[in-house]
Short mmCIF file of C-alpha atoms in Angstrom, two decimals:
data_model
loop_
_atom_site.label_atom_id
_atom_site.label_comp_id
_atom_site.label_asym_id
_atom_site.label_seq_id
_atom_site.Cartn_x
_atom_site.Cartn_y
_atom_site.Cartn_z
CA UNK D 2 49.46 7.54 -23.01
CA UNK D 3 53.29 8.33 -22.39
CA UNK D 4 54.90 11.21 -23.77
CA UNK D 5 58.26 9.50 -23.75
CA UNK D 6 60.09 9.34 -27.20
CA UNK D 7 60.32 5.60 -28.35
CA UNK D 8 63.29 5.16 -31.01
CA UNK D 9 62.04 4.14 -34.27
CA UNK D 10 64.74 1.35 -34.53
CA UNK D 11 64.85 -0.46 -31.89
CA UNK D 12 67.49 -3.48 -31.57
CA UNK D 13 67.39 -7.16 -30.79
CA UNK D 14 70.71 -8.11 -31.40
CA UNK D 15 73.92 -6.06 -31.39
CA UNK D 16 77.81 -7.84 -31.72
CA UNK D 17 81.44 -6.65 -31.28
CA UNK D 18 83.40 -7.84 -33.83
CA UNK D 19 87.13 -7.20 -33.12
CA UNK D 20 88.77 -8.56 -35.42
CA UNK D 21 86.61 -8.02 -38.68
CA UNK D 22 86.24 -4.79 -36.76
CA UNK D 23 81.98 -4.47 -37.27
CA UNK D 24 78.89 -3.67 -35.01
CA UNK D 25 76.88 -5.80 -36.23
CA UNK D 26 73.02 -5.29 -35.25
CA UNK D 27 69.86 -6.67 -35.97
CA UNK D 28 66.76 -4.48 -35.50
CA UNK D 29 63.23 -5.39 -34.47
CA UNK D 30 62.02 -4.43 -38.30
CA UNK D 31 64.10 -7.27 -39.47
CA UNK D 32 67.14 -4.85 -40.69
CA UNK D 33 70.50 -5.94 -39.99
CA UNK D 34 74.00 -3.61 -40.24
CA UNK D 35 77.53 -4.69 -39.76
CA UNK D 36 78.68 -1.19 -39.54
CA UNK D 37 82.47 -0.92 -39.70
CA UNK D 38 83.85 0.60 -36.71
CA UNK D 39 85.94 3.11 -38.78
CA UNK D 40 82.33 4.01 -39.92
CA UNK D 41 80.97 4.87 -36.61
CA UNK D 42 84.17 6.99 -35.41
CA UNK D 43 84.11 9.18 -38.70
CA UNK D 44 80.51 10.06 -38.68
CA UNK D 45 80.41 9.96 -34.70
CA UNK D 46 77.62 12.29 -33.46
CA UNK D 47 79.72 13.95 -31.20
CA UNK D 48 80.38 17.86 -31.08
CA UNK D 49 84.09 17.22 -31.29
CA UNK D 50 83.21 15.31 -34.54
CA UNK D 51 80.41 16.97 -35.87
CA UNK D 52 80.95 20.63 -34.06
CA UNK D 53 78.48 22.91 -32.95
CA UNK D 54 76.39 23.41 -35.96
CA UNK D 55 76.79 23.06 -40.10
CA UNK D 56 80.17 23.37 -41.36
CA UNK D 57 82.31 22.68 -37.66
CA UNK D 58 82.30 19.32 -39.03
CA UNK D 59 85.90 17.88 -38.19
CA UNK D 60 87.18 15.86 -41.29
CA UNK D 61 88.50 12.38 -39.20
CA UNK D 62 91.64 10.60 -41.24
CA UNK D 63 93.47 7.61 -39.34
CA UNK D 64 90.71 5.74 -38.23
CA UNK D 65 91.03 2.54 -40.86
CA UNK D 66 92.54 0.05 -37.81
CA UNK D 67 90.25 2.29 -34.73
CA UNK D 68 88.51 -0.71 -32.70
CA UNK D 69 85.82 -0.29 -30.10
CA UNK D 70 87.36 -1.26 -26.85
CA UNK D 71 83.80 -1.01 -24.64
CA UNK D 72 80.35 0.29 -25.36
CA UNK D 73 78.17 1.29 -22.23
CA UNK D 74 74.19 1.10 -22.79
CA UNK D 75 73.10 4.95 -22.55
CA UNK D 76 69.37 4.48 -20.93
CA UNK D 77 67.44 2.63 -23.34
CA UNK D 78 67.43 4.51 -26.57
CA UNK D 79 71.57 4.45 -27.11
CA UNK D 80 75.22 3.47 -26.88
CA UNK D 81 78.20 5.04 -26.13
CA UNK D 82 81.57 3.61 -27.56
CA UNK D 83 84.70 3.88 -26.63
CA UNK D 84 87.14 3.92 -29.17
CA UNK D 85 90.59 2.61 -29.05
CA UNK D 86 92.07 6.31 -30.16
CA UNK D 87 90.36 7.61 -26.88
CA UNK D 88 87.38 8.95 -28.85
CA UNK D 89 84.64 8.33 -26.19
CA UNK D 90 82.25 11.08 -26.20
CA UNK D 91 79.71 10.02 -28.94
CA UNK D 92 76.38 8.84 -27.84
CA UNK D 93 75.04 6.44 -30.53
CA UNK D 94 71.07 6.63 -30.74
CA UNK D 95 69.35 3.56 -31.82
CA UNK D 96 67.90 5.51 -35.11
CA UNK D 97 71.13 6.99 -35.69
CA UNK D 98 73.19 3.35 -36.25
CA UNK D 99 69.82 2.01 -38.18
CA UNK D 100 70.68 5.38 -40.50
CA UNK D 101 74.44 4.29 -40.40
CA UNK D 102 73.63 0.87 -41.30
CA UNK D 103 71.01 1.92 -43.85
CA UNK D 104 73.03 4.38 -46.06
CA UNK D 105 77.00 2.86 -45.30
CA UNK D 106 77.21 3.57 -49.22
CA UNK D 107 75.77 6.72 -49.25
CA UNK D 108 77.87 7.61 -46.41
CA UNK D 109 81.45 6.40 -48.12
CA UNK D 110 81.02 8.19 -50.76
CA UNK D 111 80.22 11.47 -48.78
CA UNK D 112 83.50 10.66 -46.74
CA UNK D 113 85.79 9.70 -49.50
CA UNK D 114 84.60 12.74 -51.52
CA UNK D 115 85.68 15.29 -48.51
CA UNK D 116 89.18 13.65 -48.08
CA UNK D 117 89.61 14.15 -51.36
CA UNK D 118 88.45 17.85 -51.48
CA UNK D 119 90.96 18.39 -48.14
CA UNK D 120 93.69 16.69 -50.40
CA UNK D 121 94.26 13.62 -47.81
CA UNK D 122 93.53 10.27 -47.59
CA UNK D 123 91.85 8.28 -45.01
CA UNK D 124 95.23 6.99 -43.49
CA UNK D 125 96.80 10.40 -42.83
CA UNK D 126 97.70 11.45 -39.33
CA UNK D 127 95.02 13.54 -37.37
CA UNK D 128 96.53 17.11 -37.34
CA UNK D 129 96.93 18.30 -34.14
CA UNK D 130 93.61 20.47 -32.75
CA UNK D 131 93.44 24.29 -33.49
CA UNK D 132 95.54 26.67 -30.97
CA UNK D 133 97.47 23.09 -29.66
CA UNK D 134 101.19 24.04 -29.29
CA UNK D 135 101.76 20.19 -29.10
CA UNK D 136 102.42 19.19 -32.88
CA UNK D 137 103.59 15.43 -31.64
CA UNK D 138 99.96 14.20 -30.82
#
């Protein structure tokens, strides 16, 4: 008996789409996602997204036209995307794009409802990061 995790989700099919910009992804279970890459970069699991615990969540805005350039395997249980705005540093578990997939409505909602508490829209310019004295990027 192994004591090695084993994803719930596990894939069996998974698609860049560039120019409809989608993952799509089938899973073993029969589920299949096309997961809009703007999606994946606004709820991406990493810190600099999602900070170090509740409320260091970073609100992302810009991302409507973000592509994935490349996406390296991550042993067998994940992906890792990189992200034409040089986003790069979220590590995409299999049960974590079957819960993307699964709740994309769910998921818009929650997004469009904190732009709209932050007073911005989903096109506005990233501001620059806290303590950057470069306002231009």
């Amino acid at each position: 008996m192994s004591s090695r995790h084993t994803p719930v989700a596990q894939p069996v099919a998974l698609t860049l789409h560039q120019q409809s910009r989608m993952l799509a992804i089938e899973f073993a279970d029969g589920a299949s996602f096309s997961i809009p890459f703007e999606l994946m970069r606004v709820y991406s699991p990493s810190a600099e997204v999602q900070g170090h615990g509740p409320g260091q969540e970073t609100l992302q805005t810009g991302k409507r036209l973000v592509n994935v350039d490349a996406v390296e395997p991550v042993g067998h249980y994940a992906i890792q995307p990189h992200f034409s705005d040089g986003h790069d540093s979220g590590i995409f578990t299999w049960d974590y794009l079957y819960q993307l997939g699964a709740r994309q409505a769910e998921l818009w909602a929650d997004y469009e409802a904190r732009l709209k508490a932050a007073g911005v829209d989903r096109d506005a310019a990233m501001p620059p990061p806290a303590g950057s004295a470069c306002a231009s990027h």
